[in-house]
Amino acid sequence: MTKKQLIFQYLHLNRKSYLLAIVFIFLVNWLQVEIPRYIQLAIDLIEDGSTQGHNQLKSYVGMVVAMSVAMIVVRIWSRIYALNPGRITEAALKNTLLQKLNRLPNSFHQRFASGRLISIINNDLTGVRLMFGVGFLQFFNALLALSLTPLWMWRISPELTMYSIIPIAIAFVIFRIGFKRMKSLHMEHMQRLQDLSAQLMSYLSGIDLIKSQQMSPWVRSEVEKLNQALLTCRMKITRIQVFFMPVLDYGNNVMKILILGLGGYMLMNQELTLGEITAFLTYSVLLAMPLMGLGRIATIFQRGMVGLDSAQTILNATVPSSDDLRLSEKDADSVLDNLKKGQSISVRNLSFQYQGEERKVLDDISFDIPAGKKVGVLGSIGAGKTTLVNCLNHHLDIPEGHIFLGDTDIANLSRSDLRRYVKTITQDPYLFSATVEDNVRFGSKASNISRDQVEEVLKLAQLFDDVNRLENGDQTLVGEKGVMLSGGQKQRLSIARALLEPAQLIIMDNVLSAVDYETERKILEGLFERLEQQSVLVVSHRVNALEYMDEIIVLNEGRVIAKGNHKTLLKTCPYYLETWQLQQNQPEAE
């Protein structure tokens, strides 16, 4: 979608409000230029002492008062209908961006840090709101004022109007120079704001490491560098706003001096009346606000266009074609039935390497996960375990012909459809700043989940007793990212969340690393009892976590070097035996 199409889309969304706003803005400006005309007529009647002149004077004064009151009412309605679309557009665009971000693949989120995306939605869209709200109001207000006011001035004196235009024309030339410079500076300002937001998000995520390693001075120094760069850019914008943008106001002041000088000369020559000079000066005052407003309109317009550029970064990002496909209920039930009847989840000759890297992270991987089987994957750090998990759950883009759900190639499934059959529990669970119960219920889309079901999965995850010891039980707020819970409690809560709704394959990616061996054993026993008909893939670098598996796949440097159960591998795989022996001598995690 081009920028022009995006603008027209939201103009069309608010077309009724904008049409009414234009009508009311026109009425405001018409009343503004009519009032000085009646003031002119009233002043010219002051010296008329006749009864008729006195009555006519009172009539003109009454008209001025009535039109002023009417202008106040109409102006209020013009602001309501002109400003509301800005908020409506901002809300609609934010919803669209969030929906798009949820559909974009992992490759996009790797290129754009979370802090940068947050800055786009929170900061850049403010410019879009102002452009569609305040910007629209001031643009049409200035357009109509600069159209009607000179026309009424021309009616009084064409000659004086022509002289008045000269300083304004010169001011516009200078204004144009500053306007061009503002565009590049606003782009730079938004970019630096995004950089600062991304950096702050990164530092906040690693705040524990920063404090433990006494890195605070270095972090302050880095933030200060970005902050100073942002301040320098902001100051450049401010200088232009101070020295270039007010030039129109200066031009308006020069215009008033010309009106007083030339108008006074014409008054002495009886070419104009006192009332006409007064009206002309009033019109020059009416020109002042829209002329000064042009500087702000330019700023708002630039911010809005930069905001739209940022929004297009997300809106125009490519969503994988498979994500636009959706299985019909019949096809989805067919895949589910085939998996329940015993068809396995299969990996065939899977190889994967990240963009820009020559080394293959996964090299010719093949294995099956039959229905109801418990399969483990063992490997050291860097063996490719997490990459394998991200391929299985379609977090990474893989070509066709390598991973199958029964007869269905997952490369042809949308991620939304795949989530019906495959659930992943990661080693770094994300918990929301909500209650324990709410975080568990997030694992199911169903609204009829009972309290007993929540308690059941908490017991299976060996978290029920811990929750009962909390001050408010399962209604305790866990804080942002589960800050109120220990590492093991966060992992067990994520397991409970995944168990709330059944899936044909549950992938556990090193999720028991922060619990002790006894808790780990109880969790796995309860898990396997609950998931008799479902497949489980447990990924770990700890042999103890995999002893109960039906089959264990041993990964080393992206290759499968052995397969078998625990007893078989102890006899046939030296790497597995060595890993097991080393881990027997290590103290258990607390």
Coordinates of C-alpha atoms in Angstrom, one line a residue:
M1 CA 0.0 0.0 0.0
T2 CA 1.4 3.4 -1.0
K3 CA 1.4 6.4 1.2
K4 CA -1.3 8.0 -1.0
Q5 CA -3.5 5.0 -0.7
L6 CA -3.0 4.9 3.0
I7 CA -4.0 8.6 3.4
F8 CA -7.1 8.1 1.2
Q9 CA -8.1 5.0 3.2
Y10 CA -8.4 6.9 6.4
L11 CA -9.8 10.0 4.8
H12 CA -12.6 7.7 3.5
L13 CA -13.0 6.2 6.9
N14 CA -13.8 9.6 8.4
R15 CA -15.5 11.1 5.4
K16 CA -18.7 12.1 7.2
S17 CA -16.9 13.9 10.0
Y18 CA -14.6 15.7 7.5
L19 CA -17.5 16.8 5.4
L20 CA -19.3 18.3 8.4
A21 CA -16.1 19.8 9.6
I22 CA -15.5 21.6 6.3
V23 CA -19.0 23.0 6.3
F24 CA -18.6 24.3 9.9
I25 CA -15.1 25.7 9.2
F26 CA -16.5 27.5 6.1
L27 CA -19.3 29.0 8.2
V28 CA -16.7 30.1 10.9
N29 CA -14.6 31.9 8.3
W30 CA -17.6 33.4 6.6
L31 CA -18.8 34.8 9.9
Q32 CA -15.3 36.1 10.6
V33 CA -15.1 38.2 7.4
E34 CA -18.7 39.4 7.7
I35 CA -18.3 40.8 11.2
P36 CA -15.7 43.5 10.2
R37 CA -18.0 44.6 7.4
Y38 CA -20.7 45.4 9.9
I39 CA -18.1 47.1 12.2
Q40 CA -17.2 49.2 9.2
L41 CA -20.8 50.2 8.6
A42 CA -21.3 51.0 12.3
I43 CA -18.2 53.2 12.5
D44 CA -19.2 55.2 9.4
L45 CA -22.6 55.9 11.1
I46 CA -21.1 57.2 14.4
E47 CA -21.1 60.8 13.2
D48 CA -24.7 60.5 11.9
G49 CA -26.8 62.0 14.6
S50 CA -30.2 61.4 13.0
T51 CA -32.7 59.0 14.5
Q52 CA -32.6 56.8 11.5
G53 CA -28.8 56.6 11.7
H54 CA -29.0 55.8 15.4
N55 CA -31.4 53.0 14.8
Q56 CA -29.3 51.7 12.0
L57 CA -26.2 51.8 14.2
K58 CA -27.9 49.7 16.9
S59 CA -29.0 47.2 14.2
Y60 CA -25.4 46.8 13.1
V61 CA -24.1 46.4 16.6
G62 CA -26.8 43.7 17.3
M63 CA -25.7 41.9 14.1
V64 CA -22.1 41.9 15.3
V65 CA -23.1 40.5 18.7
A66 CA -25.4 37.8 17.1
M67 CA -22.8 36.7 14.6
S68 CA -20.1 36.6 17.2
V69 CA -22.2 34.2 19.4
A70 CA -23.1 32.1 16.3
M71 CA -19.4 31.9 15.4
I72 CA -18.5 30.6 18.9
V73 CA -21.1 27.8 18.6
V74 CA -20.1 26.9 15.0
R75 CA -16.4 26.9 15.9
I76 CA -17.0 24.4 18.7
W77 CA -18.8 22.0 16.3
S78 CA -16.0 22.5 13.7
R79 CA -13.4 21.4 16.2
I80 CA -15.4 18.4 17.3
Y81 CA -15.8 17.0 13.8
A82 CA -12.3 18.0 12.7
L83 CA -10.4 16.6 15.7
N84 CA -12.2 13.3 16.3
P85 CA -11.0 11.7 13.1
G86 CA -7.4 12.0 14.4
R87 CA -8.1 9.8 17.3
I88 CA -10.2 7.4 15.2
T89 CA -7.4 7.1 12.7
E90 CA -4.8 6.5 15.3
A91 CA -6.8 3.8 17.0
A92 CA -7.6 2.1 13.7
L93 CA -4.0 2.2 12.5
K94 CA -2.7 0.9 15.8
N95 CA -5.1 -2.1 15.6
T96 CA -4.0 -2.7 12.0
L97 CA -0.3 -2.6 12.9
L98 CA -0.7 -4.9 15.9
Q99 CA -2.7 -7.4 13.8
K100 CA 0.0 -7.3 11.1
L101 CA 2.8 -7.7 13.7
N102 CA 1.1 -10.9 14.9
R103 CA 1.2 -12.3 11.4
L104 CA 4.7 -11.3 10.4
P105 CA 7.4 -14.1 10.5
N106 CA 10.3 -14.3 12.9
S107 CA 12.7 -13.0 10.2
F108 CA 10.9 -9.6 10.4
H109 CA 11.2 -9.4 14.2
Q110 CA 14.9 -10.3 14.0
R111 CA 15.5 -7.2 11.8
F112 CA 13.4 -4.8 14.0
A113 CA 14.0 -4.7 17.7
S114 CA 10.9 -4.6 20.0
G115 CA 11.9 -1.2 21.2
R116 CA 11.9 0.2 17.7
L117 CA 8.4 -1.2 17.0
I118 CA 7.1 0.2 20.3
S119 CA 8.5 3.6 19.3
I120 CA 6.7 3.4 16.0
I121 CA 3.4 2.7 17.5
N122 CA 3.6 5.0 20.5
N123 CA 5.6 8.0 19.1
D124 CA 5.5 8.0 15.3
L125 CA 1.7 7.5 15.2
T126 CA 1.2 10.6 17.3
G127 CA 2.3 12.6 14.2
V128 CA -0.4 10.7 12.2
R129 CA -3.0 11.6 14.7
L130 CA -2.1 15.2 14.6
M131 CA -2.1 15.3 10.8
F132 CA -5.5 13.8 10.5
G133 CA -6.9 15.9 13.4
V134 CA -5.3 19.2 14.2
G135 CA -3.5 19.3 10.8
F136 CA -6.8 18.9 8.9
L137 CA -8.5 21.6 11.0
Q138 CA -5.7 24.1 10.6
F139 CA -5.2 23.4 6.9
F140 CA -8.8 24.1 5.9
N141 CA -9.0 27.0 8.4
A142 CA -6.0 28.6 6.8
L143 CA -7.2 27.7 3.3
L144 CA -10.6 29.3 3.7
A145 CA -9.2 32.3 5.7
L146 CA -6.6 33.0 3.1
S147 CA -9.2 32.8 0.4
L148 CA -12.1 34.7 1.9
T149 CA -10.2 37.4 3.8
P150 CA -8.2 38.8 0.8
L151 CA -11.4 38.8 -1.2
W152 CA -13.2 41.0 1.3
M153 CA -10.0 43.2 1.5
W154 CA -10.1 43.5 -2.3
R155 CA -13.6 44.8 -2.1
I156 CA -12.5 47.7 0.1
S157 CA -9.3 48.6 -1.8
P158 CA -7.6 46.6 -4.6
E159 CA -4.6 48.9 -4.5
L160 CA -4.0 48.5 -0.7
T161 CA -4.5 44.8 -1.0
M162 CA -1.8 44.5 -3.7
Y163 CA 0.7 46.4 -1.5
S164 CA -0.2 44.1 1.4
I165 CA 0.7 41.0 -0.5
I166 CA 4.3 42.0 -1.1
P167 CA 5.7 41.2 2.5
I168 CA 3.7 38.0 2.6
A169 CA 5.1 36.8 -0.7
I170 CA 8.7 37.4 0.5
A171 CA 8.0 35.6 3.7
F172 CA 6.7 32.6 1.8
V173 CA 10.0 32.2 0.0
I174 CA 11.9 32.2 3.2
F175 CA 9.4 29.8 4.8
R176 CA 9.8 27.4 1.9
I177 CA 13.5 27.0 2.7
G178 CA 12.9 26.1 6.3
F179 CA 10.1 23.7 5.3
K180 CA 12.4 21.6 3.1
R181 CA 15.0 21.4 5.9
M182 CA 12.3 20.3 8.4
K183 CA 11.5 17.1 6.5
S184 CA 14.9 15.6 6.7
L185 CA 15.3 16.6 10.3
H186 CA 11.9 15.0 11.3
M187 CA 13.0 11.8 9.6
E188 CA 16.3 11.9 11.6
H189 CA 14.4 12.7 14.9
M190 CA 12.1 9.7 14.5
Q191 CA 15.0 7.4 13.7
R192 CA 17.0 8.6 16.8
L193 CA 13.9 8.2 19.0
Q194 CA 13.5 4.6 17.7
D195 CA 17.2 3.9 18.4
L196 CA 16.9 5.2 21.9
S197 CA 13.7 3.2 22.6
A198 CA 15.3 0.0 21.2
Q199 CA 18.4 0.5 23.3
L200 CA 16.5 1.2 26.5
M201 CA 14.4 -2.0 25.9
S202 CA 17.6 -4.0 25.5
Y203 CA 19.1 -2.6 28.7
L204 CA 15.9 -3.1 30.7
S205 CA 15.7 -6.7 29.6
G206 CA 19.2 -7.3 30.9
I207 CA 19.0 -5.1 34.0
D208 CA 20.0 -8.0 36.3
L209 CA 23.1 -8.6 34.4
I210 CA 23.9 -4.9 34.3
K211 CA 23.7 -4.6 38.1
S212 CA 25.5 -7.9 38.8
Q213 CA 28.4 -7.0 36.5
Q214 CA 28.5 -3.4 37.7
M215 CA 27.9 -2.1 34.2
S216 CA 25.8 0.9 35.2
P217 CA 28.4 3.6 34.3
W218 CA 28.9 2.1 30.9
V219 CA 25.1 1.9 30.3
R220 CA 24.6 5.5 31.5
S221 CA 27.3 6.6 29.1
E222 CA 25.7 4.7 26.1
V223 CA 22.2 6.1 26.9
E224 CA 23.7 9.6 27.2
K225 CA 25.3 9.4 23.8
L226 CA 21.9 8.5 22.2
N227 CA 20.1 11.1 24.3
Q228 CA 22.5 13.8 23.3
A229 CA 22.2 12.9 19.6
L230 CA 18.4 13.1 20.0
L231 CA 18.7 16.4 21.8
T232 CA 21.0 17.8 19.0
C233 CA 18.5 16.9 16.4
R234 CA 15.6 18.3 18.4
M235 CA 17.5 21.6 18.8
K236 CA 18.1 21.8 15.1
I237 CA 14.3 21.5 14.5
T238 CA 13.6 24.1 17.2
R239 CA 16.0 26.6 15.6
I240 CA 14.2 26.3 12.3
Q241 CA 10.9 26.6 14.1
V242 CA 12.2 29.8 15.9
F243 CA 13.9 31.5 13.0
F244 CA 12.2 30.3 9.8
M245 CA 8.6 29.4 10.8
P246 CA 7.7 32.8 12.4
V247 CA 8.8 34.6 9.2
L248 CA 5.1 34.6 8.1
D249 CA 4.2 36.3 11.3
Y250 CA 6.9 38.9 10.7
G251 CA 5.5 39.4 7.2
N252 CA 2.0 39.9 8.7
N253 CA 3.4 42.6 11.0
V254 CA 5.1 44.4 8.0
M255 CA 1.7 44.2 6.2
K256 CA 0.0 46.0 9.1
I257 CA 2.6 48.8 9.0
L258 CA 1.9 49.2 5.2
I259 CA -1.8 49.3 5.9
L260 CA -1.4 51.9 8.5
G261 CA 1.0 54.0 6.4
L262 CA -0.7 53.7 3.0
G263 CA -4.2 53.5 4.5
G264 CA -3.7 56.6 6.5
Y265 CA -2.4 58.5 3.4
M266 CA -5.5 57.3 1.5
L267 CA -7.7 58.3 4.4
M268 CA -6.3 61.9 4.3
N269 CA -6.9 62.0 0.6
Q270 CA -10.5 60.8 1.3
E271 CA -10.0 57.7 -0.8
L272 CA -11.0 55.5 2.1
T273 CA -13.3 56.1 5.1
L274 CA -12.4 55.6 8.8
G275 CA -14.7 52.5 8.9
E276 CA -13.0 51.0 5.8
I277 CA -9.5 51.5 7.3
T278 CA -10.7 49.9 10.6
A279 CA -12.3 46.9 8.7
F280 CA -9.1 46.5 6.6
L281 CA -7.0 46.4 9.8
T282 CA -9.4 43.9 11.3
Y283 CA -8.9 41.7 8.2
S284 CA -5.2 41.9 8.6
V285 CA -5.6 40.6 12.1
L286 CA -7.7 37.7 10.8
L287 CA -4.9 36.9 8.4
A288 CA -2.4 36.7 11.3
M289 CA -3.6 33.4 12.8
P290 CA -3.7 31.4 9.6
L291 CA -0.3 32.8 8.5
M292 CA 1.2 31.9 11.8
G293 CA -0.6 28.5 11.7
L294 CA 1.1 27.7 8.4
G295 CA 4.3 27.0 10.3
R296 CA 2.6 24.6 12.6
I297 CA 0.8 23.0 9.7
A298 CA 4.1 22.4 8.0
T299 CA 5.5 20.8 11.2
I300 CA 2.4 18.6 11.7
F301 CA 2.4 17.6 8.0
Q302 CA 6.1 16.6 8.2
R303 CA 5.6 14.6 11.4
G304 CA 2.5 12.9 10.0
M305 CA 4.3 11.9 6.7
V306 CA 7.3 10.5 8.7
G307 CA 4.8 8.6 10.9
L308 CA 3.2 7.1 7.8
D309 CA 6.6 6.1 6.5
S310 CA 7.3 4.3 9.8
A311 CA 3.9 2.6 9.7
Q312 CA 4.5 1.4 6.1
T313 CA 7.6 -0.4 7.4
I314 CA 5.2 -2.7 9.1
L315 CA 2.2 -2.6 6.8
N316 CA 4.2 -3.3 3.7
A317 CA 6.2 -6.1 5.2
T318 CA 5.6 -9.5 3.5
V319 CA 3.5 -12.1 5.2
P320 CA 4.3 -15.7 4.0
S321 CA 1.8 -16.8 1.5
S322 CA 0.9 -19.9 3.5
D323 CA -0.3 -17.7 6.4
D324 CA -3.0 -16.3 4.1
L325 CA -4.4 -19.8 3.8
R326 CA -6.8 -21.4 6.2
L327 CA -7.8 -25.0 6.6
S328 CA -11.5 -25.6 6.4
E329 CA -13.1 -27.3 9.4
K330 CA -13.4 -30.5 7.4
D331 CA -9.7 -30.4 6.4
A332 CA -8.6 -29.5 10.0
D333 CA -10.7 -32.4 11.4
S334 CA -9.2 -34.7 8.8
V335 CA -5.6 -33.9 9.8
L336 CA -6.6 -34.3 13.5
D337 CA -8.2 -37.7 12.8
N338 CA -5.2 -39.0 10.9
L339 CA -2.9 -38.0 13.7
K340 CA -5.1 -39.7 16.3
K341 CA -5.2 -42.9 14.2
G342 CA -1.4 -43.2 14.5
Q343 CA 0.1 -41.1 11.7
S344 CA 3.4 -39.7 12.9
I345 CA 4.9 -36.2 12.8
S346 CA 7.9 -36.7 10.5
V347 CA 11.1 -34.8 9.8
R348 CA 12.8 -35.7 6.5
N349 CA 16.3 -34.6 5.5
L350 CA 16.0 -31.2 7.2
S351 CA 18.9 -28.8 6.8
F352 CA 18.8 -25.2 7.9
Q353 CA 21.2 -22.3 7.9
Y354 CA 20.6 -18.7 9.0
Q355 CA 20.8 -15.9 6.4
G356 CA 24.3 -14.6 6.0
E357 CA 26.0 -17.7 7.6
E358 CA 27.8 -20.4 5.8
R359 CA 27.6 -23.1 8.4
K360 CA 24.5 -25.3 8.6
V361 CA 22.9 -25.2 12.0
L362 CA 21.0 -28.4 11.1
D363 CA 22.4 -30.9 8.7
D364 CA 20.3 -33.6 7.2
I365 CA 18.1 -34.3 10.2
S366 CA 15.5 -37.2 10.0
F367 CA 13.3 -38.7 12.7
D368 CA 9.6 -39.6 13.5
I369 CA 7.4 -38.8 16.4
P370 CA 4.6 -41.4 16.4
A371 CA 1.3 -40.7 18.0
G372 CA 1.4 -41.0 21.8
K373 CA 5.2 -41.4 21.9
K374 CA 7.6 -39.4 24.1
V375 CA 10.8 -38.4 22.2
G376 CA 13.7 -36.5 23.7
V377 CA 16.4 -34.4 22.0
L378 CA 19.8 -34.2 23.7
G379 CA 22.6 -31.8 22.7
S380 CA 25.1 -29.4 24.2
I381 CA 24.8 -25.6 23.7
G382 CA 25.0 -24.7 20.0
A383 CA 24.0 -28.2 18.9
G384 CA 21.0 -26.8 17.1
K385 CA 18.2 -27.8 19.5
T386 CA 16.4 -24.5 19.6
T387 CA 16.7 -24.1 15.8
L388 CA 15.1 -27.6 15.4
V389 CA 12.2 -26.6 17.7
N390 CA 11.7 -23.4 15.7
C391 CA 11.5 -25.3 12.5
L392 CA 9.0 -27.8 14.0
N393 CA 6.7 -25.1 15.2
H394 CA 7.2 -23.1 11.9
H395 CA 8.7 -20.2 13.8
L396 CA 11.4 -20.2 11.1
D397 CA 10.6 -20.4 7.4
I398 CA 11.5 -23.8 5.9
P399 CA 11.1 -25.1 2.4
E400 CA 8.5 -27.7 1.4
G401 CA 9.2 -31.5 1.8
H402 CA 10.9 -31.6 5.1
I403 CA 8.4 -31.6 8.0
F404 CA 5.0 -33.4 7.9
L405 CA 2.0 -33.7 10.1
G406 CA 0.8 -37.0 8.9
D407 CA 0.5 -36.5 5.2
T408 CA 0.4 -32.7 5.4
D409 CA 3.5 -30.6 4.8
I410 CA 3.6 -27.9 7.5
A411 CA 5.3 -25.5 5.0
N412 CA 1.8 -25.3 3.3
L413 CA 0.0 -24.7 6.6
S414 CA -0.5 -21.3 8.1
R415 CA 1.1 -20.7 11.6
S416 CA -2.4 -20.3 13.0
D417 CA -3.5 -23.7 11.7
L418 CA -0.3 -25.4 12.9
R419 CA -0.9 -24.1 16.5
R420 CA -4.0 -26.3 16.6
Y421 CA -1.8 -29.4 16.6
V422 CA 1.6 -28.2 17.9
K423 CA 2.2 -26.3 21.2
T424 CA 5.7 -25.1 22.3
I425 CA 6.8 -24.4 25.8
T426 CA 10.0 -22.3 25.6
Q427 CA 12.8 -22.0 28.1
D428 CA 12.1 -18.3 28.6
P429 CA 8.4 -18.1 29.2
Y430 CA 6.6 -14.8 28.8
L431 CA 4.1 -14.0 31.6
F432 CA 1.8 -11.1 31.6
S433 CA 1.3 -8.6 34.4
A434 CA -1.9 -10.4 35.5
T435 CA -2.9 -13.1 38.0
V436 CA -1.7 -16.6 38.1
E437 CA -5.1 -17.8 37.0
D438 CA -5.2 -15.4 34.1
N439 CA -1.8 -16.4 32.9
V440 CA -2.9 -20.1 32.9
R441 CA -6.2 -19.3 31.1
F442 CA -4.2 -17.6 28.3
G443 CA -3.3 -21.1 27.1
S444 CA -6.8 -21.6 25.8
K445 CA -9.2 -19.7 23.6
A446 CA -12.2 -21.3 25.2
S447 CA -14.2 -19.1 27.6
N448 CA -15.8 -22.0 29.5
I449 CA -12.6 -23.2 31.3
S450 CA -13.5 -24.0 34.9
R451 CA -11.6 -23.2 38.1
D452 CA -11.1 -27.0 38.6
Q453 CA -9.4 -27.3 35.3
V454 CA -7.0 -24.5 36.1
E455 CA -6.2 -26.2 39.5
E456 CA -5.7 -29.5 37.8
V457 CA -3.0 -28.3 35.4
L458 CA -1.3 -26.4 38.2
K459 CA -1.0 -29.7 40.1
L460 CA 0.3 -31.5 37.1
A461 CA 3.0 -28.7 36.7
Q462 CA 3.9 -29.2 40.5
L463 CA 3.0 -25.5 41.1
F464 CA -0.3 -25.9 43.0
D465 CA 1.3 -25.9 46.5
D466 CA 3.6 -22.9 45.6
V467 CA 0.5 -21.0 44.4
N468 CA -1.4 -21.7 47.6
R469 CA 1.5 -20.3 49.6
L470 CA 1.2 -16.9 47.8
E471 CA -0.6 -14.1 49.6
N472 CA -3.7 -14.2 47.3
G473 CA -3.3 -17.7 45.9
D474 CA -4.0 -18.0 42.2
Q475 CA -5.3 -14.4 42.2
T476 CA -1.8 -13.1 43.0
L477 CA -0.4 -10.7 40.4
V478 CA 2.9 -12.1 38.9
G479 CA 4.2 -8.8 37.6
E480 CA 5.6 -8.0 34.2
K481 CA 7.3 -11.1 32.7
G482 CA 6.6 -12.9 36.0
V483 CA 9.0 -10.8 38.1
M484 CA 7.3 -11.9 41.3
L485 CA 8.1 -15.6 40.6
S486 CA 11.3 -17.6 40.6
G487 CA 12.7 -19.0 37.4
G488 CA 11.4 -22.5 38.2
Q489 CA 8.0 -21.2 39.1
K490 CA 7.8 -19.3 35.8
Q491 CA 8.7 -22.4 33.8
R492 CA 6.1 -24.5 35.6
L493 CA 3.5 -21.9 35.1
S494 CA 4.2 -21.9 31.4
I495 CA 3.8 -25.8 31.4
A496 CA 0.4 -25.4 33.2
R497 CA -0.6 -23.0 30.5
A498 CA 0.3 -25.4 27.7
L499 CA -1.5 -28.3 29.4
L500 CA -4.8 -26.4 29.7
E501 CA -5.9 -27.2 26.1
P502 CA -4.8 -30.5 24.4
A503 CA -2.5 -30.6 21.3
Q504 CA -1.2 -33.5 19.2
L505 CA 2.4 -32.5 19.9
I506 CA 3.8 -30.6 22.9
I507 CA 7.3 -29.4 22.5
M508 CA 9.2 -28.6 25.7
D509 CA 12.3 -26.6 24.9
N510 CA 14.6 -27.0 27.9
V511 CA 11.8 -25.8 30.2
L512 CA 12.9 -27.8 33.3
S513 CA 16.4 -26.3 33.5
A514 CA 15.5 -24.2 36.5
V515 CA 13.8 -26.9 38.7
D516 CA 15.5 -29.6 40.8
Y517 CA 15.6 -33.3 39.8
E518 CA 12.8 -34.4 42.1
T519 CA 10.4 -31.7 40.8
E520 CA 11.4 -32.5 37.3
R521 CA 10.6 -36.2 37.7
K522 CA 7.2 -35.5 39.2
I523 CA 6.3 -33.1 36.4
L524 CA 7.3 -35.6 33.7
E525 CA 5.4 -38.4 35.4
G526 CA 2.3 -36.3 35.7
L527 CA 2.7 -35.0 32.2
F528 CA 3.1 -38.4 30.6
E529 CA 0.1 -39.7 32.6
R530 CA -2.1 -36.8 31.3
L531 CA -0.8 -37.0 27.7
E532 CA -1.1 -40.7 27.0
Q533 CA -2.5 -40.2 23.5
Q534 CA -0.5 -37.2 22.7
S535 CA 3.1 -36.9 21.5
V536 CA 5.7 -35.1 23.5
L537 CA 9.1 -33.8 22.4
V538 CA 11.4 -32.8 25.3
V539 CA 14.5 -30.9 24.3
S540 CA 17.3 -30.6 26.9
H541 CA 21.0 -30.7 27.6
R542 CA 20.3 -32.7 30.8
V543 CA 20.2 -36.4 30.5
N544 CA 18.1 -36.7 33.7
A545 CA 15.2 -35.0 31.9
L546 CA 15.2 -37.6 29.1
E547 CA 15.6 -40.9 31.0
Y548 CA 11.9 -41.6 30.7
M549 CA 11.6 -41.0 26.9
D550 CA 10.6 -43.7 24.5
E551 CA 13.3 -42.6 22.2
I552 CA 16.2 -40.1 22.5
I553 CA 17.8 -38.3 19.6
V554 CA 21.4 -37.1 20.2
L555 CA 22.4 -34.0 18.3
N556 CA 26.0 -32.8 17.9
E557 CA 27.0 -29.8 15.7
G558 CA 23.6 -30.0 13.9
R559 CA 23.8 -33.7 13.1
V560 CA 22.0 -36.7 14.5
I561 CA 24.7 -39.0 15.9
A562 CA 22.6 -41.5 17.7
K563 CA 19.0 -42.7 18.4
G564 CA 17.6 -45.0 21.1
N565 CA 16.3 -45.2 24.6
H566 CA 18.3 -44.3 27.7
K567 CA 19.7 -47.8 28.3
T568 CA 20.6 -48.4 24.7
L569 CA 22.4 -45.1 24.3
L570 CA 24.5 -45.7 27.4
K571 CA 25.9 -48.8 25.7
T572 CA 26.1 -47.6 22.1
C573 CA 26.8 -43.8 22.2
P574 CA 30.1 -42.6 23.8
Y575 CA 29.0 -39.0 23.6
Y576 CA 25.8 -39.8 25.5
L577 CA 27.6 -41.9 28.1
E578 CA 30.2 -39.1 28.7
T579 CA 27.5 -36.5 29.0
W580 CA 25.6 -38.6 31.5
Q581 CA 28.7 -39.3 33.6
L582 CA 29.6 -35.6 33.7
Q583 CA 26.2 -34.6 34.8
Q584 CA 26.0 -37.2 37.6
N585 CA 28.8 -35.3 39.4
Q586 CA 27.2 -31.9 39.1
P587 CA 24.9 -30.5 41.9
E588 CA 21.2 -30.3 41.1
A589 CA 19.7 -26.9 40.2
E590 CA 17.7 -25.3 43.0

